[in-house]
Coordinates of N, CA and C in Angstrom, one line a residue:
M20 N 0.8 -1.2 0.0 CA 0.0 0.0 0.0 C 0.9 1.3 0.0
I21 N 1.5 1.6 1.1 CA 2.4 2.7 1.2 C 3.8 2.4 0.6
E22 N 4.2 3.1 -0.4 CA 5.5 2.8 -1.0 C 6.5 3.9 -0.7
I23 N 6.5 4.3 0.5 CA 7.6 5.2 1.0 C 7.9 4.7 2.4
S24 N 9.1 4.6 2.8 CA 9.4 4.1 4.1 C 8.9 5.1 5.2
A25 N 8.4 4.6 6.3 CA 7.9 5.4 7.3 C 9.0 6.3 7.9
S26 N 10.2 5.8 7.9 CA 11.3 6.6 8.4 C 11.6 7.8 7.6
K27 N 11.3 7.8 6.3 CA 11.5 9.0 5.4 C 10.4 10.0 5.8
V28 N 9.1 9.5 6.0 CA 8.0 10.4 6.3 C 8.3 11.0 7.7
V29 N 8.8 10.2 8.6 CA 9.1 10.8 10.0 C 10.3 11.8 9.9
Q30 N 11.2 11.6 9.0 CA 12.3 12.6 8.7 C 11.7 13.9 8.3
V31 N 10.7 13.8 7.4 CA 10.0 15.0 6.9 C 9.3 15.7 8.1
I32 N 8.7 14.9 8.9 CA 7.9 15.4 10.1 C 8.9 16.2 11.0
F33 N 10.1 15.6 11.3 CA 11.1 16.2 12.1 C 11.5 17.6 11.5
Q34 N 11.8 17.5 10.2 CA 12.3 18.8 9.6 C 11.2 19.8 9.5
A35 N 10.0 19.4 9.2 CA 8.9 20.4 9.2 C 8.7 21.0 10.5
R36 N 8.9 20.3 11.6 CA 8.7 20.9 12.9 C 9.8 21.9 13.2
E37 N 10.9 21.8 12.5 CA 12.0 22.8 12.8 C 11.8 24.1 12.1
G38 N 10.8 24.2 11.2 CA 10.4 25.4 10.6 C 11.5 26.0 9.7
R39 N 11.8 27.3 9.8 CA 12.8 27.9 8.9 C 14.2 27.4 9.1
V40 N 14.5 26.9 10.3 CA 15.8 26.4 10.5 C 16.2 25.3 9.6
A41 N 15.2 24.4 9.2 CA 15.5 23.2 8.4 C 14.9 23.4 7.0
E42 N 14.4 24.6 6.6 CA 13.7 24.7 5.4 C 14.5 24.2 4.1
A43 N 15.7 24.6 4.0 CA 16.5 24.2 2.9 C 16.7 22.7 2.9
E44 N 17.0 22.1 4.0 CA 17.2 20.7 4.1 C 16.0 19.9 3.8
L45 N 14.8 20.4 4.3 CA 13.5 19.8 4.0 C 13.2 19.8 2.5
S46 N 13.4 20.9 1.9 CA 13.2 21.0 0.5 C 14.0 20.1 -0.3
A47 N 15.3 20.0 0.0 CA 16.2 19.1 -0.7 C 15.9 17.7 -0.4
F48 N 15.5 17.3 0.8 CA 15.1 16.0 1.1 C 13.9 15.5 0.3
I49 N 12.9 16.4 0.2 CA 11.7 16.0 -0.6 C 12.0 15.9 -2.1
E50 N 12.8 16.9 -2.5 CA 13.2 16.9 -4.0 C 14.0 15.6 -4.4
N51 N 14.7 15.1 -3.4 CA 15.5 13.9 -3.7 C 14.8 12.6 -3.6
L52 N 13.5 12.7 -3.2 CA 12.7 11.5 -3.2 C 12.3 11.2 -4.7
N53 N 12.0 9.9 -5.0 CA 11.6 9.7 -6.4 C 10.1 10.1 -6.5
D54 N 9.6 10.1 -7.7 CA 8.3 10.5 -8.0 C 7.2 9.8 -7.2
D55 N 7.4 8.4 -7.1 CA 6.4 7.6 -6.4 C 6.4 8.0 -4.9
E56 N 7.6 8.2 -4.3 CA 7.7 8.5 -2.9 C 7.1 9.9 -2.7
Q57 N 7.3 10.8 -3.6 CA 6.7 12.2 -3.4 C 5.2 12.1 -3.5
A58 N 4.6 11.2 -4.4 CA 3.2 11.1 -4.5 C 2.6 10.5 -3.2
H59 N 3.3 9.5 -2.7 CA 2.9 8.8 -1.4 C 2.9 9.8 -0.3
L60 N 4.0 10.6 -0.2 CA 4.1 11.6 0.8 C 2.9 12.6 0.8
T61 N 2.6 13.0 -0.4 CA 1.4 13.9 -0.6 C 0.1 13.3 -0.2
A62 N -0.1 12.0 -0.6 CA -1.3 11.3 -0.3 C -1.4 11.1 1.2
I63 N -0.3 10.8 1.9 CA -0.3 10.6 3.4 C -0.7 11.9 4.0
A64 N -0.2 13.1 3.6 CA -0.6 14.4 4.1 C -2.1 14.7 3.9
W65 N -2.6 14.3 2.7 CA -4.0 14.5 2.5 C -4.9 13.7 3.4
V66 N -4.5 12.4 3.6 CA -5.2 11.6 4.5 C -5.2 12.2 5.9
G67 N -4.0 12.7 6.3 CA -3.9 13.3 7.6 C -4.7 14.6 7.8
R68 N -4.9 15.3 6.8 CA -5.7 16.6 7.0 C -7.2 16.3 6.7
G69 N -7.5 15.1 6.3 CA -8.9 14.8 6.2 C -9.5 15.0 4.8
S70 N -8.6 15.3 3.8 CA -9.1 15.4 2.4 C -9.5 14.1 1.8
F71 N -8.9 13.0 2.3 CA -9.3 11.6 1.9 C -9.3 10.8 3.2
D72 N -10.1 9.7 3.2 CA -10.1 8.8 4.3 C -9.0 7.8 4.0
A73 N -8.6 7.1 5.1 CA -7.6 6.1 4.9 C -8.0 5.0 3.9
E74 N -9.3 4.7 3.9 CA -9.8 3.7 2.9 C -9.7 4.1 1.5
D75 N -9.6 5.4 1.3 CA -9.5 6.0 -0.1 C -8.0 6.4 -0.4
Y76 N -7.1 5.7 0.2 CA -5.7 6.1 0.0 C -5.3 5.9 -1.5
A77 N -5.7 4.9 -2.1 CA -5.4 4.6 -3.5 C -5.9 5.8 -4.4
E78 N -7.1 6.3 -4.1 CA -7.6 7.5 -4.8 C -6.7 8.7 -4.5
A79 N -6.3 8.9 -3.3 CA -5.4 10.0 -2.9 C -4.1 9.9 -3.7
L80 N -3.6 8.7 -3.7 CA -2.3 8.5 -4.4 C -2.5 8.8 -5.9
M81 N -3.5 8.4 -6.5 CA -3.8 8.6 -8.0 C -3.9 10.1 -8.2
T82 N -4.6 10.8 -7.3 CA -4.8 12.2 -7.5 C -3.5 13.0 -7.3
A83 N -2.7 12.5 -6.4 CA -1.4 13.2 -6.2 C -0.5 13.0 -7.5
R84 N -0.6 11.9 -8.1 CA 0.2 11.6 -9.3 C -0.4 12.4 -10.5
T85 N -1.7 12.5 -10.7 CA -2.3 13.1 -11.9 C -2.5 14.6 -11.8
E86 N -2.6 15.1 -10.6 CA -2.9 16.5 -10.5 C -1.8 17.4 -10.0
K87 N -0.6 16.8 -10.1 CA 0.6 17.6 -9.6 C 0.9 18.7 -10.6
T88 N 0.9 20.0 -10.1 CA 1.1 21.1 -10.9 C 2.3 21.9 -10.5
T89 N 2.7 21.7 -9.2 CA 3.9 22.4 -8.7 C 4.9 21.4 -8.1
P90 N 6.1 21.8 -7.9 CA 7.1 20.9 -7.3 C 6.5 20.4 -5.9
T91 N 6.7 19.2 -5.7 CA 6.1 18.6 -4.4 C 6.7 19.3 -3.2
A92 N 7.9 19.6 -3.2 CA 8.5 20.3 -2.0 C 7.8 21.6 -1.8
D93 N 7.6 22.4 -2.8 CA 7.0 23.7 -2.7 C 5.5 23.5 -2.2
Y94 N 4.8 22.5 -2.7 CA 3.4 22.3 -2.4 C 3.3 21.9 -0.9
L95 N 4.1 20.9 -0.5 CA 4.0 20.4 0.9 C 4.5 21.4 1.9
M96 N 5.6 22.1 1.6 CA 6.1 23.1 2.5 C 5.2 24.3 2.7
G97 N 4.3 24.5 1.7 CA 3.3 25.6 1.8 C 2.0 25.1 2.5
M98 N 2.0 23.8 2.9 CA 0.8 23.3 3.5 C 0.8 23.6 5.0
P99 N -0.2 24.3 5.5 CA -0.2 24.5 7.0 C -0.2 23.2 7.7
H100 N 0.5 23.1 8.8 CA 0.5 22.0 9.7 C 1.0 20.7 9.0
L101 N 2.0 20.8 8.2 CA 2.5 19.6 7.4 C 2.9 18.5 8.4
A102 N 3.7 18.8 9.4 CA 4.1 17.7 10.3 C 2.9 17.0 10.9
E103 N 1.9 17.8 11.4 CA 0.8 17.2 12.0 C -0.1 16.4 11.0
N104 N -0.2 16.9 9.8 CA -0.9 16.1 8.8 C -0.2 14.8 8.4
L105 N 1.1 14.8 8.3 CA 1.8 13.6 8.0 C 1.7 12.6 9.2
E106 N 1.8 13.1 10.4 CA 1.7 12.2 11.5 C 0.3 11.6 11.6
A107 N -0.7 12.4 11.4 CA -2.1 11.9 11.5 C -2.4 10.9 10.3
G108 N -1.8 11.2 9.2 CA -1.9 10.3 8.0 C -1.3 9.0 8.2
L109 N -0.1 9.0 8.8 CA 0.5 7.7 9.1 C -0.3 6.9 10.1
D110 N -0.8 7.6 11.1 CA -1.6 7.0 12.2 C -2.9 6.4 11.6
A111 N -3.5 7.1 10.7 CA -4.8 6.7 10.1 C -4.5 5.4 9.2
L112 N -3.3 5.4 8.6 CA -2.9 4.2 7.8 C -2.3 3.1 8.5
G113 N -2.3 3.2 9.9 CA -1.9 2.1 10.7 C -0.4 2.0 10.9
V114 N 0.3 3.1 10.7 CA 1.8 3.1 10.9 C 2.0 3.6 12.3
D115 N 2.8 2.9 13.1 CA 3.1 3.4 14.5 C 4.2 4.5 14.4
V116 N 3.7 5.7 14.5 CA 4.6 6.9 14.3 C 5.6 6.9 15.5
D117 N 5.2 6.6 16.7 CA 6.1 6.7 17.9 C 7.3 5.8 17.7
A118 N 7.0 4.5 17.2 CA 8.1 3.6 17.1 C 9.1 4.1 16.0
E119 N 8.5 4.6 14.9 CA 9.4 5.1 13.9 C 10.3 6.3 14.4
E120 N 9.7 7.2 15.2 CA 10.4 8.3 15.7 C 11.5 7.8 16.7
E121 N 11.2 6.8 17.5 CA 12.3 6.2 18.4 C 13.4 5.7 17.6
D122 N 13.1 5.0 16.4 CA 14.2 4.4 15.6 C 15.1 5.5 15.0
L123 N 14.5 6.7 14.7 CA 15.3 7.7 14.1 C 16.2 8.4 15.1
L124 N 15.7 8.4 16.4 CA 16.5 9.1 17.4 C 17.7 8.3 17.8

């Protein structure tokens, strides 16, 4: 189902929480993900903010792939509450965010 490692999503969450301090690093990290990973990252954020239900993840993913009009890093970094959306999205999709965060620390 999810084709981006949870550790990569958690890395984005950490960097998004840093705000302007990690802005360049976050942008570079997202830009270095492949197209599929970027689409999954966007879909996870959409699930987390309630634009799609977890059961509609495949639809969110397809929408992320077909309706992309701006660079993913720009789009996601402009999203209010990105870190919270990604965390909520992972949780809704059944990924244990706390365990992933512990592994990263």
